[in-house]
Coordinates of N, CA, C and O in Angstrom, one line a residue:
X1 N 18.7 31.0 29.7 CA 17.9 31.6 30.8 C 18.4 33.0 31.0 O 19.6 33.2 31.2
X2 N 17.4 33.9 31.1 CA 17.8 35.3 31.4 C 17.8 35.4 32.9 O 17.1 34.7 33.6
X3 N 18.5 36.5 33.4 CA 18.5 36.7 34.9 C 17.1 36.8 35.5 O 16.8 36.2 36.5
X4 N 16.1 37.4 34.8 CA 14.8 37.5 35.3 C 14.1 36.2 35.5 O 13.3 36.0 36.4
X5 N 14.4 35.2 34.6 CA 13.8 33.9 34.6 C 14.3 33.1 35.8 O 13.6 32.2 36.3
X6 N 15.5 33.4 36.3 CA 16.1 32.6 37.3 C 15.7 33.1 38.7 O 16.1 32.4 39.7
X7 N 15.1 34.2 38.8 CA 14.8 34.7 40.2 C 15.9 35.7 40.6 O 15.7 36.3 41.7
X8 N 16.9 35.9 39.8 CA 18.0 36.8 40.1 C 17.6 38.2 39.5 O 17.2 38.2 38.3
X9 N 17.6 39.2 40.3 CA 17.2 40.5 39.7 C 18.0 40.9 38.5 O 19.2 40.7 38.5
X10 N 17.4 41.4 37.4 CA 18.1 41.8 36.2 C 18.4 43.3 36.2 O 18.8 43.8 35.1
X11 N 18.4 43.9 37.3 CA 18.7 45.4 37.4 C 20.1 45.6 37.8 O 20.4 46.7 38.3
X12 N 21.0 44.7 37.6 CA 22.4 44.7 37.9 C 22.7 44.8 39.4 O 23.8 45.1 39.8
X13 N 21.7 44.6 40.3 CA 21.9 44.6 41.7 C 22.4 43.2 42.1 O 22.2 42.3 41.3
X14 N 23.0 43.1 43.2 CA 23.5 41.8 43.7 C 23.0 41.6 45.1 O 23.2 42.4 45.9
X15 N 22.3 40.5 45.3 CA 21.8 40.2 46.6 C 22.3 38.8 47.0 O 22.0 37.8 46.3
X16 N 23.0 38.7 48.1 CA 23.4 37.4 48.7 C 22.2 36.5 48.8 O 22.3 35.3 48.6
X17 N 21.1 37.0 49.2 CA 19.9 36.2 49.5 C 19.4 35.5 48.2 O 18.6 34.6 48.3
X18 N 19.9 35.9 47.1 CA 19.5 35.3 45.8 C 20.7 34.7 45.0 O 20.5 34.3 43.9
X19 N 21.8 34.6 45.7 CA 23.0 34.1 45.0 C 23.1 32.6 45.2 O 23.2 32.1 46.3
X20 N 23.0 31.9 44.0 CA 23.1 30.4 44.2 C 24.3 29.9 44.8 O 24.3 29.0 45.7
X21 N 25.5 30.5 44.5 CA 26.7 30.1 45.1 C 26.7 30.3 46.6 O 27.2 29.4 47.4
X22 N 26.3 31.5 47.0 CA 26.3 31.8 48.4 C 25.3 30.9 49.2 O 25.6 30.3 50.2
X23 N 24.1 30.6 48.6 CA 23.1 29.8 49.2 C 23.6 28.3 49.3 O 23.3 27.7 50.3
X24 N 24.3 27.9 48.3 CA 24.9 26.5 48.4 C 25.9 26.4 49.5 O 25.9 25.4 50.3
X25 N 26.7 27.4 49.6 CA 27.7 27.5 50.7 C 27.0 27.5 52.1 O 27.4 26.8 53.0
X26 N 26.0 28.2 52.2 CA 25.2 28.3 53.5 C 24.6 26.9 53.8 O 24.6 26.5 54.9
X27 N 24.1 26.3 52.8 CA 23.5 24.9 53.0 C 24.5 23.9 53.4 O 24.3 23.1 54.3
X28 N 25.7 24.0 52.8 CA 26.8 23.1 53.1 C 27.3 23.4 54.6 O 27.5 22.5 55.3
X29 N 27.3 24.7 54.9 CA 27.6 25.1 56.3 C 26.6 24.5 57.3 O 27.0 24.0 58.3
X30 N 25.4 24.6 57.0 CA 24.3 24.0 57.8 C 24.5 22.5 58.0 O 24.4 22.0 59.1
X31 N 24.8 21.8 56.9 CA 25.1 20.4 56.9 C 26.3 20.1 57.8 O 26.2 19.2 58.6
X32 N 27.4 20.8 57.6 CA 28.6 20.6 58.4 C 28.3 20.8 59.9 O 28.8 20.1 60.8
X33 N 27.6 21.9 60.2 CA 27.2 22.2 61.6 C 26.4 21.1 62.2 O 26.6 20.7 63.4
X34 N 25.4 20.6 61.5 CA 24.6 19.5 62.0 C 25.5 18.2 62.2 O 25.3 17.6 63.3
X35 N 26.4 18.0 61.4 CA 27.3 16.8 61.5 C 28.1 17.1 62.8 O 28.2 16.2 63.7
X36 N 28.7 18.3 63.0 CA 29.5 18.5 64.2 C 28.7 18.5 65.5 O 29.1 18.0 66.5
X37 N 27.4 18.9 65.4 CA 26.5 18.9 66.6 C 26.2 17.5 67.1 O 25.8 17.2 68.2
X38 N 26.4 16.5 66.1 CA 26.2 15.1 66.5 C 27.2 14.6 67.5 O 27.0 13.6 68.2
X39 N 28.3 15.3 67.7 CA 29.3 15.1 68.7 C 30.1 13.8 68.6 O 30.0 12.9 69.4
X40 N 30.9 13.7 67.5 CA 31.7 12.5 67.4 C 32.9 12.6 68.3 O 33.6 13.7 68.3
X41 N 33.2 11.6 69.1 CA 34.3 11.7 70.0 C 35.7 11.4 69.5 O 36.6 11.8 70.1
X42 N 35.8 10.8 68.3 CA 37.1 10.4 67.9 C 37.8 11.4 66.9 O 38.8 11.2 66.3
X43 N 37.2 12.6 66.8 CA 37.8 13.7 66.0 C 37.7 13.5 64.5 O 38.5 14.1 63.8
X44 N 36.8 12.8 64.0 CA 36.6 12.7 62.5 C 35.8 13.9 62.1 O 34.8 14.2 62.6
X45 N 36.4 14.6 61.1 CA 35.7 15.8 60.5 C 34.7 15.4 59.5 O 34.7 14.2 59.0
X46 N 33.8 16.3 59.1 CA 32.8 16.0 58.1 C 33.5 15.6 56.8 O 33.2 14.6 56.1
X47 N 34.6 16.4 56.4 CA 35.3 16.1 55.1 C 36.0 14.7 55.2 O 36.0 14.0 54.2
X48 N 36.6 14.4 56.4 CA 37.2 13.1 56.5 C 36.2 12.0 56.4 O 36.5 10.9 55.8
X49 N 35.0 12.2 57.0 CA 34.0 11.1 56.9 C 33.6 10.9 55.4 O 33.3 9.8 55.0
X50 N 33.5 12.0 54.6 CA 33.2 11.9 53.2 C 34.3 11.1 52.5 O 34.0 10.2 51.7
X51 N 35.5 11.3 52.8 CA 36.6 10.6 52.2 C 36.6 9.1 52.6 O 36.7 8.2 51.7
X52 N 36.3 8.9 53.9 CA 36.2 7.5 54.3 C 35.0 6.8 53.6 O 35.2 5.6 53.2
X53 N 33.9 7.5 53.4 CA 32.8 6.9 52.7 C 33.1 6.6 51.3 O 32.7 5.5 50.7
X54 N 33.8 7.5 50.6 CA 34.2 7.3 49.2 C 35.2 6.1 49.1 O 35.0 5.3 48.2
X55 N 36.1 6.0 50.0 CA 37.0 4.8 50.0 C 36.2 3.5 50.2 O 36.4 2.5 49.5
X56 N 35.3 3.5 51.2 CA 34.5 2.4 51.4 C 33.6 1.9 50.2 O 33.4 0.8 50.0
X57 N 33.1 2.9 49.5 CA 32.3 2.6 48.3 C 33.1 2.0 47.2 O 32.6 1.2 46.3
X58 N 34.4 2.3 47.1 CA 35.3 1.8 46.1 C 36.7 1.5 46.6 O 37.6 2.2 46.3
X59 N 36.8 0.4 47.4 CA 38.1 0.1 48.0 C 39.1 -0.1 46.9 O 38.8 -0.6 45.8
X60 N 40.3 0.4 47.1 CA 41.4 0.3 46.1 C 41.4 1.4 45.1 O 42.1 1.3 44.1
X61 N 40.5 2.4 45.3 CA 40.5 3.5 44.4 C 41.8 4.3 44.4 O 42.5 4.4 45.5
X62 N 42.2 4.9 43.3 CA 43.3 5.8 43.3 C 42.9 7.1 43.9 O 41.8 7.4 44.1
X63 N 44.0 7.9 44.3 CA 43.7 9.2 44.9 C 43.0 10.1 43.9 O 42.1 10.9 44.2
X64 N 43.3 9.9 42.6 CA 42.6 10.7 41.5 C 41.1 10.3 41.5 O 40.3 11.2 41.3
X65 N 40.8 9.1 41.6 CA 39.4 8.6 41.7 C 38.7 9.3 42.9 O 37.6 9.7 42.8
X66 N 39.4 9.3 44.0 CA 38.8 9.9 45.2 C 38.6 11.4 45.1 O 37.6 12.0 45.6
X67 N 39.5 12.1 44.3 CA 39.3 13.5 44.0 C 38.0 13.7 43.3 O 37.2 14.6 43.6
X68 N 37.8 12.9 42.3 CA 36.5 13.0 41.5 C 35.3 12.6 42.3 O 34.3 13.3 42.2
X69 N 35.4 11.6 43.2 CA 34.3 11.2 44.0 C 33.9 12.2 45.1 O 32.7 12.4 45.4
X70 N 34.9 12.9 45.6 CA 34.6 13.7 46.8 C 34.6 15.2 46.5 O 33.9 16.0 47.2
X71 N 35.2 15.6 45.4 CA 35.2 17.0 45.1 C 36.3 17.8 45.9 O 36.5 19.0 45.8
X72 N 37.1 17.0 46.7 CA 38.2 17.7 47.4 C 39.4 17.8 46.4 O 39.7 16.9 45.7
X73 N 40.0 19.0 46.4 CA 41.1 19.2 45.5 C 42.3 18.3 45.7 O 42.4 17.7 46.8
X74 N 43.0 18.0 44.7 CA 44.1 17.0 44.7 C 45.1 17.2 45.9 O 45.4 16.2 46.6
X75 N 45.6 18.4 46.1 CA 46.6 18.5 47.1 C 46.0 18.4 48.5 O 46.6 17.8 49.4
X76 N 44.8 18.9 48.7 CA 44.2 18.8 50.0 C 43.9 17.3 50.3 O 44.1 16.8 51.4
X77 N 43.4 16.6 49.3 CA 43.1 15.2 49.5 C 44.3 14.4 49.8 O 44.3 13.5 50.7
X78 N 45.4 14.7 49.1 CA 46.7 14.0 49.4 C 47.1 14.2 50.8 O 47.5 13.3 51.5
X79 N 47.0 15.5 51.3 CA 47.3 15.8 52.7 C 46.4 15.0 53.7 O 46.8 14.5 54.7
X80 N 45.1 15.0 53.3 CA 44.1 14.3 54.2 C 44.4 12.8 54.3 O 44.4 12.3 55.4
X81 N 44.7 12.2 53.1 CA 45.0 10.8 53.1 C 46.2 10.5 53.9 O 46.3 9.5 54.7
X82 N 47.3 11.4 53.8 CA 48.5 11.1 54.5 C 48.2 11.2 56.0 O 48.7 10.3 56.8
X83 N 47.5 12.2 56.5 CA 47.1 12.3 57.9 C 46.3 11.1 58.4 O 46.5 10.6 59.4
X84 N 45.3 10.7 57.5 CA 44.5 9.6 57.9 C 45.3 8.3 57.9 O 45.0 7.4 58.7
X85 N 46.3 8.2 57.1 CA 47.1 7.0 57.1 C 47.9 7.0 58.4 O 48.1 5.9 59.0
X86 N 48.5 8.1 58.8 CA 49.2 8.2 60.0 C 48.4 7.8 61.2 O 48.8 7.2 62.2
X87 N 47.1 8.1 61.2 CA 46.1 7.8 62.2 C 45.7 6.4 62.2 O 44.9 5.9 63.0
X88 N 46.0 5.6 61.1 CA 45.6 4.2 61.0 C 44.3 4.0 60.4 O 43.7 3.0 60.5
X89 N 43.7 5.1 59.7 CA 42.3 5.0 59.2 C 42.3 4.4 57.8 O 41.3 3.7 57.4
X90 N 43.4 4.7 57.0 CA 43.5 4.1 55.7 C 44.9 3.6 55.4 O 45.8 3.9 56.2
X91 N 45.0 2.8 54.4 CA 46.2 2.3 54.0 C 46.4 2.6 52.5 O 45.5 2.4 51.7
X92 N 47.6 3.0 52.1 CA 47.9 3.2 50.7 C 48.9 2.2 50.2 O 49.9 1.8 50.9
X93 N 48.7 1.7 49.0 CA 49.6 0.8 48.3 C 49.7 1.2 46.9 O 48.8 1.9 46.3
X94 N 50.7 0.7 46.2 CA 50.9 0.9 44.8 C 49.6 0.3 44.1 O 49.2 -0.8 44.4
X95 N 49.1 1.1 43.1 CA 47.9 0.6 42.4 C 48.3 -0.5 41.4 O 49.4 -0.5 40.9
X96 N 47.4 -1.4 41.2 CA 47.6 -2.5 40.2 C 47.8 -1.9 38.9 O 47.0 -1.0 38.5
X97 N 48.8 -2.3 38.2 CA 49.1 -1.8 36.8 C 49.7 -0.4 36.7 O 50.1 0.0 35.6
X98 N 49.9 0.3 37.8 CA 50.6 1.6 37.8 C 51.2 1.8 39.1 O 50.6 2.3 40.1
X99 N 52.5 1.5 39.2 CA 53.3 1.6 40.5 C 53.4 3.0 41.0 O 53.6 3.3 42.2
X100 N 53.2 4.0 40.1 CA 53.3 5.4 40.5 C 52.0 5.9 41.2 O 52.1 6.7 42.1
X101 N 50.9 5.3 40.9 CA 49.6 5.7 41.5 C 49.4 4.9 42.8 O 49.9 3.8 43.0
X102 N 48.8 5.6 43.7 CA 48.5 5.0 45.0 C 47.0 4.7 45.1 O 46.2 5.5 44.8
X103 N 46.8 3.4 45.5 CA 45.4 3.0 45.8 C 45.2 3.0 47.3 O 46.1 2.8 48.1
X104 N 43.9 3.3 47.7 CA 43.6 3.5 49.1 C 42.6 2.5 49.6 O 41.6 2.3 48.9
X105 N 42.8 2.0 50.7 CA 41.9 1.0 51.4 C 41.6 1.5 52.8 O 42.4 2.1 53.4
X106 N 40.4 1.1 53.3 CA 40.1 1.4 54.7 C 40.8 0.3 55.6 O 40.9 -0.8 55.2
X107 N 41.3 0.7 56.7 CA 41.7 -0.3 57.7 C 40.5 -0.6 58.6 O 39.5 0.0 58.5
X108 N 40.7 -1.6 59.5 CA 39.7 -1.9 60.5 C 39.3 -0.6 61.3 O 38.1 -0.4 61.5
X109 N 40.3 0.1 61.7 CA 40.1 1.3 62.4 C 39.3 2.4 61.6 O 38.4 3.1 62.1
X110 N 39.7 2.5 60.3 CA 39.0 3.4 59.4 C 37.5 3.0 59.2 O 36.6 3.8 59.2
X111 N 37.3 1.7 59.1 CA 35.9 1.2 58.9 C 35.1 1.5 60.2 O 33.9 1.9 60.1
X112 N 35.7 1.3 61.4 CA 35.1 1.6 62.6 C 34.8 3.1 62.7 O 33.7 3.5 63.2
X113 N 35.7 4.0 62.3 CA 35.5 5.4 62.3 C 34.4 5.8 61.4 O 33.5 6.7 61.8
X114 N 34.3 5.2 60.2 CA 33.2 5.5 59.3 C 31.9 5.1 59.9 O 30.9 5.8 59.9
X115 N 31.8 3.9 60.5 CA 30.6 3.4 61.1 C 30.2 4.3 62.2 O 29.0 4.6 62.4
X116 N 31.1 4.9 63.0 CA 30.8 5.8 64.0 C 30.3 7.2 63.5 O 29.5 7.9 64.1
X117 N 30.8 7.5 62.3 CA 30.4 8.8 61.7 C 29.1 8.7 60.9 O 28.4 9.8 60.7
X118 N 28.7 7.5 60.5 CA 27.5 7.4 59.7 C 26.2 8.0 60.3 O 25.4 8.7 59.6
X119 N 26.0 7.9 61.6 CA 24.8 8.5 62.2 C 24.8 10.0 62.0 O 23.8 10.6 61.7
X120 N 26.0 10.6 62.2 CA 26.1 12.1 62.0 C 25.9 12.5 60.5 O 25.3 13.5 60.2
X121 N 26.4 11.7 59.6 CA 26.3 11.9 58.2 C 24.8 11.8 57.8 O 24.3 12.7 57.1
X122 N 24.1 10.8 58.3 CA 22.7 10.7 58.0 C 21.9 11.8 58.6 O 20.9 12.3 58.0
X123 N 22.3 12.2 59.8 CA 21.6 13.4 60.5 C 21.7 14.6 59.7 O 20.7 15.4 59.5
X124 N 22.9 14.9 59.2 CA 23.1 16.1 58.3 C 22.3 16.0 57.1 O 21.7 17.0 56.7
X125 N 22.3 14.8 56.4 CA 21.4 14.7 55.2 C 19.9 14.9 55.5 O 19.2 15.6 54.8
X126 N 19.5 14.3 56.6 CA 18.1 14.4 57.0 C 17.7 15.8 57.3 O 16.7 16.3 57.0
X127 N 18.6 16.5 58.0 CA 18.3 17.9 58.4 C 18.1 18.8 57.1 O 17.2 19.6 57.1
X128 N 19.0 18.6 56.1 CA 18.8 19.3 54.9 C 17.5 19.0 54.2 O 16.8 19.9 53.8
X129 N 17.2 17.7 54.1 CA 15.9 17.4 53.4 C 14.7 17.8 54.2 O 13.7 18.2 53.7
X130 N 14.8 17.7 55.6 CA 13.6 18.1 56.4 C 13.3 19.6 56.3 O 12.2 20.0 56.6
X131 N 14.3 20.3 55.9 CA 14.1 21.8 55.8 C 13.3 22.1 54.5 O 12.9 23.3 54.3
X132 N 13.1 21.1 53.7 CA 12.4 21.3 52.4 C 11.0 20.7 52.5 O 10.8 19.7 53.2
X133 N 10.1 21.2 51.7 CA 8.8 20.6 51.6 C 9.0 19.2 51.0 O 9.8 19.0 50.1
X134 N 8.2 18.2 51.4 CA 8.3 16.8 51.0 C 8.3 16.7 49.4 O 9.0 16.0 48.8
X135 N 7.4 17.5 48.8 CA 7.3 17.4 47.4 C 8.4 18.1 46.6 O 8.4 18.0 45.4
X136 N 9.4 18.6 47.3 CA 10.6 19.2 46.6 C 11.9 18.5 46.8 O 12.9 18.8 46.3
X137 N 11.9 17.5 47.7 CA 13.1 16.9 48.1 C 13.7 16.1 47.0 O 15.0 16.2 46.8
X138 N 13.0 15.4 46.2 CA 13.5 14.6 45.1 C 14.1 15.6 44.0 O 15.2 15.4 43.5
X139 N 13.4 16.7 43.7 CA 13.9 17.7 42.8 C 15.2 18.3 43.3 O 16.2 18.5 42.5
X140 N 15.3 18.6 44.6 CA 16.5 19.1 45.2 C 17.7 18.2 45.0 O 18.7 18.6 44.5
X141 N 17.5 16.9 45.3 CA 18.5 15.9 45.1 C 18.9 15.8 43.6 O 20.1 15.7 43.3
X142 N 17.9 15.8 42.7 CA 18.2 15.7 41.3 C 19.0 16.9 40.8 O 20.0 16.8 40.1
X143 N 18.7 18.1 41.3 CA 19.4 19.3 40.9 C 20.9 19.3 41.5 O 21.8 19.6 40.8
X144 N 21.0 18.9 42.7 CA 22.3 18.8 43.3 C 23.2 17.7 42.5 O 24.4 18.0 42.2
X145 N 22.6 16.7 42.1 CA 23.3 15.7 41.3 C 23.7 16.3 39.9 O 24.8 16.0 39.5
X146 N 22.9 17.1 39.3 CA 23.2 17.7 38.1 C 24.4 18.7 38.3 O 25.4 18.7 37.5
X147 N 24.4 19.4 39.4 CA 25.5 20.3 39.7 C 26.8 19.6 39.9 O 27.9 20.0 39.5
X148 N 26.7 18.5 40.7 CA 27.9 17.7 41.0 C 28.4 17.1 39.7 O 29.6 17.0 39.5
X149 N 27.5 16.7 38.8 CA 27.9 16.1 37.5 C 28.7 17.2 36.7 O 29.6 16.9 36.0
X150 N 28.2 18.4 36.7 CA 28.8 19.5 36.0 C 30.2 19.7 36.5 O 31.2 19.9 35.8
X151 N 30.3 19.6 37.8 CA 31.6 19.8 38.5 C 32.6 18.7 38.1 O 33.8 18.9 37.8
X152 N 32.1 17.5 38.0 CA 32.9 16.3 37.6 C 33.4 16.5 36.2 O 34.5 16.1 35.8
X153 N 32.5 17.0 35.3 CA 32.9 17.2 33.9 C 34.0 18.2 33.8 O 34.9 18.0 33.0
X154 N 33.9 19.3 34.5 CA 34.9 20.3 34.5 C 36.2 19.7 35.0 O 37.3 20.0 34.5
X155 N 36.2 18.9 36.1 CA 37.4 18.3 36.6 C 38.0 17.3 35.6 O 39.2 17.3 35.4
X156 N 37.2 16.5 34.9 CA 37.7 15.6 33.9 C 38.3 16.4 32.7 O 39.4 16.1 32.3
X157 N 37.7 17.5 32.3 CA 38.3 18.3 31.3 C 39.5 19.0 31.7 O 40.5 19.1 30.9
X158 N 39.6 19.4 33.0 CA 40.8 20.0 33.5 C 41.9 19.0 33.5 O 43.1 19.3 33.1
X159 N 41.6 17.7 33.8 CA 42.6 16.7 33.8 C 43.1 16.4 32.4 O 44.3 16.0 32.1
X160 N 42.3 16.7 31.4 CA 42.6 16.5 30.0 C 43.3 17.7 29.4 O 43.5 17.7 28.2
X161 N 43.5 18.7 30.1 CA 44.2 19.9 29.6 C 43.4 21.2 29.6 O 43.7 22.1 28.9
X162 N 42.5 21.4 30.5 CA 41.9 22.7 30.7 C 40.4 22.6 30.8 O 39.7 21.6 30.5
X163 N 39.8 23.7 31.3 CA 38.4 23.8 31.5 C 37.7 24.1 30.1 O 38.3 24.3 29.1
X164 N 36.4 24.1 30.1 CA 35.6 24.4 28.9 C 36.0 25.7 28.3 O 36.3 25.9 27.1
X165 N 36.1 26.8 29.2 CA 36.5 28.1 28.7 C 37.9 28.1 28.2 O 38.2 28.8 27.2
X166 N 38.9 27.4 28.8 CA 40.2 27.3 28.4 C 40.3 26.7 27.0 O 41.0 27.1 26.1
X167 N 39.5 25.6 26.8 CA 39.5 24.9 25.6 C 38.9 25.8 24.5 O 39.4 25.8 23.4
X168 N 37.9 26.5 24.8 CA 37.3 27.4 23.7 C 38.3 28.4 23.3 O 38.5 28.7 22.2
X169 N 39.0 29.0 24.3 CA 40.1 30.0 24.0 C 41.2 29.4 23.2 O 41.6 30.0 22.2
X170 N 41.6 28.2 23.5 CA 42.6 27.5 22.7 C 42.1 27.2 21.3 O 42.9 27.4 20.3
X171 N 40.9 26.8 21.1 CA 40.3 26.5 19.8 C 40.3 27.8 19.0 O 40.6 27.8 17.8
X172 N 39.9 28.9 19.6 CA 39.9 30.2 18.9 C 41.3 30.6 18.4 O 41.4 31.1 17.3
X173 N 42.3 30.4 19.3 CA 43.6 30.8 18.9 C 44.1 29.9 17.7 O 44.8 30.4 16.8
X174 N 43.8 28.6 17.8 CA 44.1 27.7 16.7 C 43.5 28.1 15.4 O 44.1 28.1 14.3
X175 N 42.2 28.5 15.4 CA 41.5 29.0 14.2 C 42.2 30.2 13.7 O 42.3 30.4 12.5
X176 N 42.5 31.2 14.5 CA 43.2 32.4 14.1 C 44.5 32.1 13.4 O 44.8 32.6 12.4
X177 N 45.3 31.2 14.0 CA 46.6 30.8 13.4 C 46.4 30.2 12.1 O 47.1 30.4 11.1
X178 N 45.4 29.3 12.0 CA 45.1 28.6 10.7 C 44.7 29.6 9.7 O 45.1 29.5 8.5
X179 N 43.9 30.6 10.0 CA 43.4 31.6 9.0 C 44.6 32.4 8.6 O 44.8 32.7 7.4
X180 N 45.5 32.8 9.5 CA 46.7 33.5 9.1 C 47.6 32.7 8.2 O 48.2 33.2 7.2
X181 N 47.7 31.4 8.5 CA 48.5 30.5 7.7 C 47.9 30.3 6.3 O 48.7 30.3 5.3
X182 N 46.6 30.2 6.3 CA 45.9 30.0 5.0 C 46.1 31.3 4.1 O 46.2 31.1 2.9
X183 N 46.1 32.5 4.7 CA 46.2 33.7 4.0 C 47.6 33.9 3.4 O 47.8 34.5 2.4
X184 N 48.6 33.3 4.1 CA 50.0 33.5 3.7 C 50.4 32.7 2.5 O 50.0 32.1 1.7

């Protein structure tokens, strides 16, 4: 796809109003503000509600699984889980088959906090979709799913030893070394 095909000017100018990254961040900001405006009294943040929802969808998931499910980076998620555990929202235990890994479960208090947060989560989702024409909502969700999937692929590749670009660079270096070795 050329820049002109994407709606981004191909004259080397840069406009925030046409920047996909910036527009996604603004849409996420809108969603977070809608969530906050719902006025949850127990202090659960939007990101915490996402983590609670991910744990509820797959009780006993490892923290690595939760990183992939939520998109929250590893160290931030570990800090969030530790704070949520201190608040009595989640419980961590050694994972089955790997005593080094920690599996996460919701507590009764965590389930209650998630139940309290669900109306705000639904309101944030509805506000995003209602901002779109009805005939574009499914496409919007499909595109977001594609982008999230691309992010998950990058995360998985990173866990395996690097991003796509890092792997390409390593492959090029290996080929150069092999050529030098073959010539010698």
